[in-house]
Backbone as a printed PyTorch tensor [residue, N CA C, xyz], in Angstrom:
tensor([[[-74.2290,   4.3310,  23.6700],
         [-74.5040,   3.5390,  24.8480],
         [-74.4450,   2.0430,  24.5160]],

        [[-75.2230,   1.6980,  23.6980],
         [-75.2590,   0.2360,  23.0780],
         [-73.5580,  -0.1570,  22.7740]],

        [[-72.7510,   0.8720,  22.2230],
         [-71.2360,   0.5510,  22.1480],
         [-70.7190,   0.0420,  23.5590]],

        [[-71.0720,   1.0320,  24.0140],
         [-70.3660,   0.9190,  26.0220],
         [-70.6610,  -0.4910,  26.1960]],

        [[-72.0570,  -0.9550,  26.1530],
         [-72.3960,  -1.7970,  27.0670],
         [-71.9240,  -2.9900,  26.4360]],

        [[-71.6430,  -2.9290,  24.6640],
         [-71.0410,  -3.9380,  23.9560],
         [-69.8260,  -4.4710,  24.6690]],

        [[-68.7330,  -3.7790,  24.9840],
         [-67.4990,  -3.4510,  25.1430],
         [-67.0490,  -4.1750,  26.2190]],

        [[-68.4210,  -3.3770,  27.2940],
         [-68.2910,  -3.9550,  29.0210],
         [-68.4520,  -5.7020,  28.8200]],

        [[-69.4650,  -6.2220,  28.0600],
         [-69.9170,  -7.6640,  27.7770],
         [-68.6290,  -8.5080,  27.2700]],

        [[-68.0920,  -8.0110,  26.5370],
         [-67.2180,  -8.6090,  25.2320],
         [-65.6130,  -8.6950,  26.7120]],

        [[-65.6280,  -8.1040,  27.6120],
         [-64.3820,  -7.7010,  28.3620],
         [-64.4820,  -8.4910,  29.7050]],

        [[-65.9370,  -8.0620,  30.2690],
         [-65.9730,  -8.8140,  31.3640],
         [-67.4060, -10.0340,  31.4340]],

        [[-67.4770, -10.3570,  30.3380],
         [-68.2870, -12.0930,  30.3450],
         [-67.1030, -12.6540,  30.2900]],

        [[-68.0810, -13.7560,  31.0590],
         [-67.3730, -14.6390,  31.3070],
         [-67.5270, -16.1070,  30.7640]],

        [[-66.9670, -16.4630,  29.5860],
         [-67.7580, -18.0220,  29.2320],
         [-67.4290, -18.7090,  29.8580]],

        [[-68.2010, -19.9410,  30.5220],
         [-68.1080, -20.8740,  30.8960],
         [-67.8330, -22.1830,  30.2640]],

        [[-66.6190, -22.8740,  30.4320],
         [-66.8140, -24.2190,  29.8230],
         [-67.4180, -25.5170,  30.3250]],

        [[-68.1130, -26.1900,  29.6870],
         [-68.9470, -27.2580,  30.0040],
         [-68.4080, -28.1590,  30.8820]],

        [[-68.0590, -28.9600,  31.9940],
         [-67.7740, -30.1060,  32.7610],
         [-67.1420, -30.9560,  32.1340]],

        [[-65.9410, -31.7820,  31.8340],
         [-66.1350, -33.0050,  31.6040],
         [-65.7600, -33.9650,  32.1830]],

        [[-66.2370, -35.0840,  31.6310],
         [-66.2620, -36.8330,  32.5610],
         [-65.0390, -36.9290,  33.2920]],

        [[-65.0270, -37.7300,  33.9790],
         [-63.3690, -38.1580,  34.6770],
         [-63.1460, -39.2270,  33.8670]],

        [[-63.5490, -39.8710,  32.7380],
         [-63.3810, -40.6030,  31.8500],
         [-62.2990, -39.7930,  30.5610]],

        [[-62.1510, -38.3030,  30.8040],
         [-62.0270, -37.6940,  29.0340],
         [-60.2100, -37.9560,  28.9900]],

        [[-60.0450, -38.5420,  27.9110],
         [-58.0360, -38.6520,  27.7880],
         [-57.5780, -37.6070,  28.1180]],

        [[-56.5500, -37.5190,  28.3980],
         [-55.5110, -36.0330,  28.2680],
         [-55.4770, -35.4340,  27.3190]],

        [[-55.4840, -35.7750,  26.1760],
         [-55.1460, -35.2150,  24.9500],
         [-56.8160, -34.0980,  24.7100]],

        [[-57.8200, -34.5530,  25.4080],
         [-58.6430, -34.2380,  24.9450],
         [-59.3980, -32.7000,  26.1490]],

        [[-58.3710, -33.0140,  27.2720],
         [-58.6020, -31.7730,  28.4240],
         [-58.1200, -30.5640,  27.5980]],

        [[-58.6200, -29.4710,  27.4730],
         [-58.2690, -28.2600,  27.4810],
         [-57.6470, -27.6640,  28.6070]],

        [[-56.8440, -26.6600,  28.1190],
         [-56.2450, -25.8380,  29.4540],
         [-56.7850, -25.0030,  30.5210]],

        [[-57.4230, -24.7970,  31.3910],
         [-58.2720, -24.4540,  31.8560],
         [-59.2310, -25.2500,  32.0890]],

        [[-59.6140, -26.4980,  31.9900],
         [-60.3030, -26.9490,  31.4880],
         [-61.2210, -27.7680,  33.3410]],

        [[-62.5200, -28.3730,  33.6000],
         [-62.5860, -28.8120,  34.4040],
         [-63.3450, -30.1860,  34.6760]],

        [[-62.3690, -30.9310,  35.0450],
         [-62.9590, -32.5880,  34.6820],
         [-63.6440, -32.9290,  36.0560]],

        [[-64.9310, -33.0740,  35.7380],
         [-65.6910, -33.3350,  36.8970],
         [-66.0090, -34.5800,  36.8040]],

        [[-66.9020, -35.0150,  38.5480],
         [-67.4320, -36.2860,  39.1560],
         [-68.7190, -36.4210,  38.6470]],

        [[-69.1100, -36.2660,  36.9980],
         [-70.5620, -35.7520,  36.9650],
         [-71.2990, -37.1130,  37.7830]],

        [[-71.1180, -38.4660,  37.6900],
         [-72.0170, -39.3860,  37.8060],
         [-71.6980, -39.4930,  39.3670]],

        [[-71.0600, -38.7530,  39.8630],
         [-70.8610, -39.3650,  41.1110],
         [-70.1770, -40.8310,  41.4940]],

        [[-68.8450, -40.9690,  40.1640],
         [-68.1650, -42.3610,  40.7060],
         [-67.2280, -42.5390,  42.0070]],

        [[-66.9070, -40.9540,  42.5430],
         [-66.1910, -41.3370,  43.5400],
         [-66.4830, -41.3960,  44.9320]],

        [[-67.8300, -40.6930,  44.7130],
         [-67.9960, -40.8720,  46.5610],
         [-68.7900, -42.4660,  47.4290]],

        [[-68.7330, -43.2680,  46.1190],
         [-68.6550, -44.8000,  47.1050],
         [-67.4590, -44.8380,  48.0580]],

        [[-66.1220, -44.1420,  47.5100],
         [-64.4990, -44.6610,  47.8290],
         [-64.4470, -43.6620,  49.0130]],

        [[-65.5160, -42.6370,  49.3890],
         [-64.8740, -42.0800,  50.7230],
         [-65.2900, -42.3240,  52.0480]],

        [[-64.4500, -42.3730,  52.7310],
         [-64.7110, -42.8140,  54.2080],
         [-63.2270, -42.9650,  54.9720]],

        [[-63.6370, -43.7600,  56.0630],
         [-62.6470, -44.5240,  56.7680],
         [-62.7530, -45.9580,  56.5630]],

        [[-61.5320, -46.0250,  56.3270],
         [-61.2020, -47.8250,  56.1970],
         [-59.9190, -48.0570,  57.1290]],

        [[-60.7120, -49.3950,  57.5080],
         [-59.1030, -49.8650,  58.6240],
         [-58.5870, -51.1440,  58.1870]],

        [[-57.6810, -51.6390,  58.4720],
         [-56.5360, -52.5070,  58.1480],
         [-55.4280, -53.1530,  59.2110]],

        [[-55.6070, -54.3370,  59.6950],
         [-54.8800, -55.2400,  60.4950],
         [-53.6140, -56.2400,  59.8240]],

        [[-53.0030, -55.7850,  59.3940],
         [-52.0830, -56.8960,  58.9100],
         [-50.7140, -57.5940,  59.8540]],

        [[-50.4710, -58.3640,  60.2970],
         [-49.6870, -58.8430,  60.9750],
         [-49.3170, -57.9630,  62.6680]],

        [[-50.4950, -57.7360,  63.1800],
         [-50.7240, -56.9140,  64.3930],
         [-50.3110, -55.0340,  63.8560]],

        [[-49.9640, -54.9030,  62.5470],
         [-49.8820, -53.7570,  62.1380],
         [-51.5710, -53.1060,  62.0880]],

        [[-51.4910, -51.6840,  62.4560],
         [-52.7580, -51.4500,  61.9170],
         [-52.2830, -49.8890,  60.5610]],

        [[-53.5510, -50.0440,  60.0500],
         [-53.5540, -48.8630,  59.2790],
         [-54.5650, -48.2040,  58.4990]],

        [[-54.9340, -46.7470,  59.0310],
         [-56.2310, -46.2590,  59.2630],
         [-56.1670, -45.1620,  57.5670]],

        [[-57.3360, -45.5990,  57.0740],
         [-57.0520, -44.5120,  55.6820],
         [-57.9290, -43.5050,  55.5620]],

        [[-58.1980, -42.4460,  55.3580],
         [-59.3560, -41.2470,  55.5820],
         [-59.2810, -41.0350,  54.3280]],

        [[-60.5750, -41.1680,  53.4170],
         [-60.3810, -40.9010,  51.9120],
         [-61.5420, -39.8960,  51.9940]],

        [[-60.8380, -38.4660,  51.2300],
         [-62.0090, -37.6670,  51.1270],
         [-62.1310, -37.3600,  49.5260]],

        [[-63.2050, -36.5340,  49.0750],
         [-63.2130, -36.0780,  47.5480],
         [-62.7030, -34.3410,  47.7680]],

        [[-62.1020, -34.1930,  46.9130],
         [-61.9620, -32.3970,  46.7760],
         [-62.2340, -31.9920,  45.4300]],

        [[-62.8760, -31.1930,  45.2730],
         [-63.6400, -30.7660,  44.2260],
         [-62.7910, -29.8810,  43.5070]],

        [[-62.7360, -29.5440,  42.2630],
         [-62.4630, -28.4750,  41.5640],
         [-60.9510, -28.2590,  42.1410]],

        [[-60.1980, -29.4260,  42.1030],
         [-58.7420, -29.2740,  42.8590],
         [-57.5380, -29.0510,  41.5830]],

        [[-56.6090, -27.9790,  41.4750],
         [-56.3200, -27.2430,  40.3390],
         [-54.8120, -28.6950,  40.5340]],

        [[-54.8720, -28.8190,  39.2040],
         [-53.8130, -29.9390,  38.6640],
         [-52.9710, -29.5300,  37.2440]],

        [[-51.7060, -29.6100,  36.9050],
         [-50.8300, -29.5990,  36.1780],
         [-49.8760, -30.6920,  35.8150]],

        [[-50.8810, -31.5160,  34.4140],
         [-50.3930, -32.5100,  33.7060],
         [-49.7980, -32.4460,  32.2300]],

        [[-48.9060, -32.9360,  32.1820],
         [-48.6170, -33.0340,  30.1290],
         [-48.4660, -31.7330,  30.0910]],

        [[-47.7250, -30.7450,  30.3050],
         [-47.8520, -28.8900,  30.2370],
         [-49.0650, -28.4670,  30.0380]],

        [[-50.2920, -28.9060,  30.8440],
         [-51.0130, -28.4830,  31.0030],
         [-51.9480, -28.0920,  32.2500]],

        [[-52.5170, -26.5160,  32.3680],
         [-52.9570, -26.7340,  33.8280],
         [-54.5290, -26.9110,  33.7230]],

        [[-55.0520, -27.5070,  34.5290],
         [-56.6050, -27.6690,  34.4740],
         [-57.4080, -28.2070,  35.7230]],

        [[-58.1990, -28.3800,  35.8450],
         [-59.1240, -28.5010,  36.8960],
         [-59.7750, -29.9080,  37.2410]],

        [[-60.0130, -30.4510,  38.1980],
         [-60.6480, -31.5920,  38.4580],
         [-61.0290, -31.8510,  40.4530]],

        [[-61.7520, -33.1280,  39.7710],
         [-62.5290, -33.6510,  41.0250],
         [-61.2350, -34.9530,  41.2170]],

        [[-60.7110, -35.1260,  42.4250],
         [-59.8460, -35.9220,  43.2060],
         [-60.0120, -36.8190,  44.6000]],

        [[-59.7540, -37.9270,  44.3950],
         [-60.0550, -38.5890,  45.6300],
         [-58.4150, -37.9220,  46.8700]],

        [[-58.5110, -37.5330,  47.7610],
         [-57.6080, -37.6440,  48.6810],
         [-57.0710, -38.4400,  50.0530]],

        [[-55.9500, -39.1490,  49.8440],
         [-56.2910, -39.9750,  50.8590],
         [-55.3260, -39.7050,  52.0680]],

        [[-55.2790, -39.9040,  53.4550],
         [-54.5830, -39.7050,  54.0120],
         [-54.3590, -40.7840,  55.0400]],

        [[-53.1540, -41.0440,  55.9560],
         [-53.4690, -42.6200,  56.7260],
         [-52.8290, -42.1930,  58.1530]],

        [[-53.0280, -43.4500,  58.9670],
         [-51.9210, -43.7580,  60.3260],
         [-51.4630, -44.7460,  59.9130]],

        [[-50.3410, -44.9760,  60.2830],
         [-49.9110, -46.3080,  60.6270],
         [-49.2540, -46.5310,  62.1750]],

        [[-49.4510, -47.2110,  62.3670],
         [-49.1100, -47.9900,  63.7570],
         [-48.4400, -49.2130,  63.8690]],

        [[-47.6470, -49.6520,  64.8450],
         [-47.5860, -50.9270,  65.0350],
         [-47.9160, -52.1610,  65.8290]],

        [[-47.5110, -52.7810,  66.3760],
         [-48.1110, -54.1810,  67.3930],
         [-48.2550, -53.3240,  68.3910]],

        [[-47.7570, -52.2550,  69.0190],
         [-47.6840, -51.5410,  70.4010],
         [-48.2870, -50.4340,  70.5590]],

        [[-49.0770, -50.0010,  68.6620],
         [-49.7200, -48.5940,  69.1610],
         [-48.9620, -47.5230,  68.9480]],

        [[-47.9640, -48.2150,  68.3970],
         [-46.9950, -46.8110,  68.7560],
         [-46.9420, -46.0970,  67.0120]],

        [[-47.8160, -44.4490,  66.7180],
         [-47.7420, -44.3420,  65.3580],
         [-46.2690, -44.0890,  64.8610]],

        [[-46.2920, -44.9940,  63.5390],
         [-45.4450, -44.9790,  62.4420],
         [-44.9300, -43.7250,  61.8670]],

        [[-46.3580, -43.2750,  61.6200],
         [-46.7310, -42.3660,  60.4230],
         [-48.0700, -41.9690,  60.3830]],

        [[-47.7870, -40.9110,  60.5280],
         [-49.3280, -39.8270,  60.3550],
         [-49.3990, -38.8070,  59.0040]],

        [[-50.3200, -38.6120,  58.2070],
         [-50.2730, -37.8250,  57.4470],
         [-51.4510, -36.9740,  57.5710]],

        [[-52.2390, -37.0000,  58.6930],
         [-53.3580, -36.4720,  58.8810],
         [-53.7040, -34.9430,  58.4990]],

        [[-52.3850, -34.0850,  58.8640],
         [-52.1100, -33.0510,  59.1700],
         [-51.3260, -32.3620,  58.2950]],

        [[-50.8260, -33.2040,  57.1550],
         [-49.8500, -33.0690,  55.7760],
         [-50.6180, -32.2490,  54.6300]],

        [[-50.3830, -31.4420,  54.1600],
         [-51.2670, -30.6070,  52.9830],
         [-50.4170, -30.3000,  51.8470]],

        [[-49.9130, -31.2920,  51.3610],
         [-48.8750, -31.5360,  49.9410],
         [-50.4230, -31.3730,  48.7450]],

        [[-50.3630, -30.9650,  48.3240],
         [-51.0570, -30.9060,  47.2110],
         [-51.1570, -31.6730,  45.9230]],

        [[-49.5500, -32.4500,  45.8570],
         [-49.5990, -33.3610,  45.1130],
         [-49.6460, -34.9200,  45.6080]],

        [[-50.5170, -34.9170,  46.8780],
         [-51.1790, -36.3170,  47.4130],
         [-52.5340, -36.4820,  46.6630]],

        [[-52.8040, -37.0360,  45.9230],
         [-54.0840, -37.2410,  45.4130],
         [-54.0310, -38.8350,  44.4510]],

        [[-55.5410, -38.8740,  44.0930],
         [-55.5650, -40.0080,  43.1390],
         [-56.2540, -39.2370,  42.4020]]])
């Protein structure tokens, strides 16, 4: 019995790896690996922000997505991401460009 239950442990545990900073180099992410917001640097940057430049306007919706799966340097791994999305408009209102509704996966910061 003690074998069985060895077996079941050793097959289906699951280790967990520790968090790290959004500070850690590339070289130093593991594969699998998941680079988190531990201090909370990014959610000052989310919101709505607007923008008037030469009767242009342009509206930015910045959100955070958590645990958003990324593939850098042949490597795949995990992280916390700011996402941003915008309007643009011009002197008349009339939109430019919407990305409101766009779900590219490789839009991120």
């Amino acid at each position: 019995m003690k074998y069985l239950f060895f077996l079941f442990t050793f097959f289906f545990g699951k280790a967990q790896q520790n968090p790290l900073p959004l500070n850690t180099w590339m070289e130093n992410i593991p594969s699998g690996g998941y680079v988190k917001d531990l201090d909370n640097e990014l959610s000052p940057y989310v919101g709505n922000y607007k923008a008037v430049y030469q009767g242009n306007e342009i509206i930015l919706f910045v959100t955070k997505e958590e645990n958003r799966s990324t593939k850098r340097g042949g490597k795949k791994f995990y992280r916390d991401a700011l996402v941003i999305k915008y309007i643009a408009k011009n002197q008349n209102n009339q939109v430019l460009q919407d990305t409101q509704n766009v779900n590219n996966p490789n839009l991120y910061i």
